[in-house]
Amino acid sequence: MPVRMQKRVGWITLVAFLASAMLGVVVDRAYEAVRLREQREQVRAALWPFANDLTAAVGRRVAQISGLRAFVESRRDFATLDREFASFSAGLLGSGGSLRAVQLVRGDFITLIHPMAGNEPAMGINLRTDARDEVRADFLRAIATDSVVLSGPLPLIQGDSGLIIRQRVHTKFAGASDHVALVLDMHALLAEVRLNTAPSGLGIRLYERRNRLVASTPDYVPDDPVVMEVELRDGNWELRGGPSAGWAETTAPQLLPLRVAIVAIVLLVTLLAALLDDRDARLKRDVEERTASIMELVEERSETIRQQQKTEESLAANAERLRLALAAARMGTFELDVPTGRLRGSAGLGVMHGLAAGASFSSLAEVLAVISEPDREMMLREYERARREQATGAMEYRIVGQDGGVRWIGVTWLSRADTGGVVQRIVGTLTDITERKNLEEQFLHAQKMQAVGVLAGGIAHDFNNLLTVILGAGQMARTAAESLPGTGNVRADIDEVLAAGERAAVLTGQLLAFSRRQVIQPRLLDVCELVGGMSSMLQRLVGERVSIVTVLPGTPMRVFADQGQLTQVLMNLAVNARDAMPSGGKVHINLRSIELSEENPLPAEGLAPGRYAVLSVSDTGAGIDPAIQHLVFDPFFTTKAVGHGTGLGLSTVYGIVVQLGGAVRLSSEPGVGTTIDVYIPLAEPAVASIPAGDSLAVPPPGGEGRTLLVAEDEPGLQRLVARVLSNAGYRVLMAGDGAAALGVARAHTGDIAVLVSDVVMPNMGGLELASTLLQERPGTRVLFMSGYPQDVGRDDLVTLSNAVFVAKPFTPRELLEAVQRALTE
């Protein structure tokens, strides 16, 4: 080969080598940039579930603190909140996850905390002077706004580190500024969002809103990480991540095949250029065209991959949002293929209808099998209408679960037809509306019971007036008969009338207790006498199929309580025992005393040492499942079938007994029966003596000519009061209502010592009469008479110019003693 030719071949070979090598470098760099972008998108896709889970986890806790805030703000007083706080907080803690403790802060101090075990160091901490700067700053932010405030991560007083979610509350009772707080365990929260189980080869770091490191995987995170915002209610956090080996080391294996191919092409081009100089131009052109095709293909494939990843991420995000929304709303979706009868439903549709977890329906017939019999025909009619024409509709139906419980499901649907008008599919949504139905039923039942209570209270009001006349006139007749010879039979008959009147007074008190319109009058009561006197009434209450066996001690057992409330306790316990024995049985009522001391184990938690009366009511029913025994005293909880109970009986018993300083304990064994023990403190011996019964004799006159104004709309009671007061030496002015009494007072020129007035009267009531009269005659004292003060509590009566109150029915002695108190107090 000529030298010139050799030089030309050499130059061409060198040029070809350099040109192909440079082109290979360009291709390599371009492909490397594409792979790096793809790698960063993959890292971003891997970080997204962690960011979403962390947002959802904290969001659930924010929703829980909103529920806690609503619970605290709905309590009427701190005592109720203190009593119910633990049970509500236990429900929050029962949700699992990272929740560690629930707190209530009043003023600057942590006042309530649940659970107490393990959290004792936090009780009573002054947050305004807390040693942790972040705690103090966030506490001041929390009490200055209604928004949620997130603190942490920070070291907890209880140990370890965690987050604290705070929110201000507005309570109904007086007090300092309050707020509630949820304490989250940081390790549990990170485990809940699976940050400690990151995929192999992926390094992740989590930074809070102040750019402080919260958590990190042990793998190295590159200097140029992918950054993703974590949206939280009180400032966003950041997730930073990347390959633990670095971007270049991760993409290098993916570039190796291309680089090998480029080297091969360069060598091939160089070799062909050296051997085929005459074909150099064509070969170079072919190589360039092939390289361009490869680049286009690479770019097309890269773009296709990116679009596919974005589509998959979007579909996954939409599906997850839909699933969470349906679960939160207790809803499900379905689609029925009309020609084939195939039914497809969303996750959880089977569980909503009482099936096991993971089970679902495949046809309409399977759904009809679990629907309550009365609703199946309605469901079939709706299906036929939807199948015949394109339409929409809605209905509600019931299902009976394997445990016998009834649940309500609401369904809305629409049918869709093809171009020929033939319905091809029916789609719709299902919603669990059981809770709404139960609340509606409880509301209707409460309205009915309120109406019955108003009726009972009204009857008792009128009956109290009549009983006052009967007892007063009877006692005066009994006193008159004592001074006449040969009236033994008459006195005996009068005694029978008085005894019947006293029993009627007890019955009236029970009516008022039922209607919750009674004036609460705690006094010394003999529980033995009360239980013994109610035996016949309780037997009528439980019916013929249930027998009552009563065992009472031979000595009195005296407590300081309201008779109507104790009557209500015994009636509720008897009714509860009767309902536990639908086929009949026995109710055992046992009364005994017990001495509790520091040395003896206390049978009922929370009772102080001392003497107690123990009222035990036992039945021979089916008993209560141990899993739900701790719920029996909760309001609206009942084991009865739907429509057969409100769940208020035992909660009312519990509330009354706790107010008396006692306790209620339940013991039950399935198949054997249930026993409820009521512990009531016995009155101290120094004050336990009950005064002798009211003498039939009226106290000697002591009016000394003082003038009393009597306002009473019941004529018989008006005459009785006037006679009793006149016999005692008082001058009596009479009026039939408040307006008439005000006219009598204005026409009277002398002093009026006491106004004796009924509370409820036509034209003008007792409260308005007393207020007006005291403005005109400031020195007049007030004595109210009533057995049923509508919508007016005894405290309101007493606060009016230190008024004295006497409850109907009363005896002449009680009336005169009340007048004497009004004159002297």
Coordinates of N, CA, C and O in Angstrom, one line a residue, residues 8 22 46 79 154 213 217 303 337 368 387 420 423 439 549 572 636 708 812:
R8 N -3.4 8.2 4.6 CA -4.8 8.5 4.5 C -5.6 7.6 5.3 O -6.5 8.0 6.0
M22 N -16.3 10.0 20.5 CA -17.1 11.2 21.0 C -18.6 11.0 20.9 O -19.3 11.3 21.9
A46 N -41.1 5.7 45.8 CA -40.9 4.9 47.0 C -41.2 5.7 48.3 O -41.6 5.2 49.3
A79 N -67.2 17.4 87.5 CA -67.3 16.1 88.1 C -67.7 15.1 87.1 O -67.2 13.9 87.1
L154 N -39.9 15.4 71.0 CA -39.3 15.9 72.2 C -39.3 14.8 73.2 O -40.1 13.9 73.2
L213 N -33.5 16.7 62.5 CA -33.6 15.3 62.1 C -34.5 14.5 63.1 O -34.2 14.5 64.3
T217 N -32.8 6.0 58.3 CA -32.4 4.6 58.1 C -30.9 4.5 58.2 O -30.2 5.5 58.0
E303 N -39.7 7.7 27.8 CA -40.9 8.5 28.0 C -42.1 7.6 28.2 O -43.0 7.9 29.1
D337 N -74.2 -6.7 37.0 CA -74.4 -7.0 35.6 C -75.7 -7.7 35.4 O -75.9 -8.9 35.8
L368 N -79.8 -11.3 49.1 CA -81.2 -11.5 49.6 C -81.2 -12.5 50.8 O -82.1 -12.4 51.7
R387 N -84.5 -3.0 36.7 CA -84.2 -3.9 35.5 C -85.0 -3.6 34.3 O -84.6 -3.7 33.1
G420 N -79.9 0.6 22.8 CA -81.3 0.0 22.5 C -82.3 0.1 23.6 O -83.4 -0.3 23.5
V423 N -81.6 -2.3 29.9 CA -80.7 -2.1 31.0 C -79.6 -3.2 31.1 O -79.9 -4.4 31.1
L439 N -80.2 6.0 67.1 CA -80.4 7.3 67.7 C -81.8 7.9 67.5 O -82.4 8.5 68.4
V549 N -88.8 -12.8 96.5 CA -88.5 -13.3 97.9 C -87.6 -12.2 98.5 O -86.6 -11.9 98.1
N572 N -86.1 0.2 89.4 CA -85.3 -0.1 88.2 C -84.6 -1.5 88.4 O -84.5 -2.2 87.4
F636 N -77.5 4.2 77.6 CA -78.0 3.7 76.3 C -77.4 2.3 75.9 O -77.6 1.8 74.8
L708 N -101.3 36.4 108.5 CA -100.8 35.6 107.4 C -101.6 35.7 106.1 O -102.9 35.7 106.2
P812 N -100.8 19.2 109.6 CA -100.9 20.5 110.3 C -99.7 20.8 111.1 O -99.3 22.0 111.1

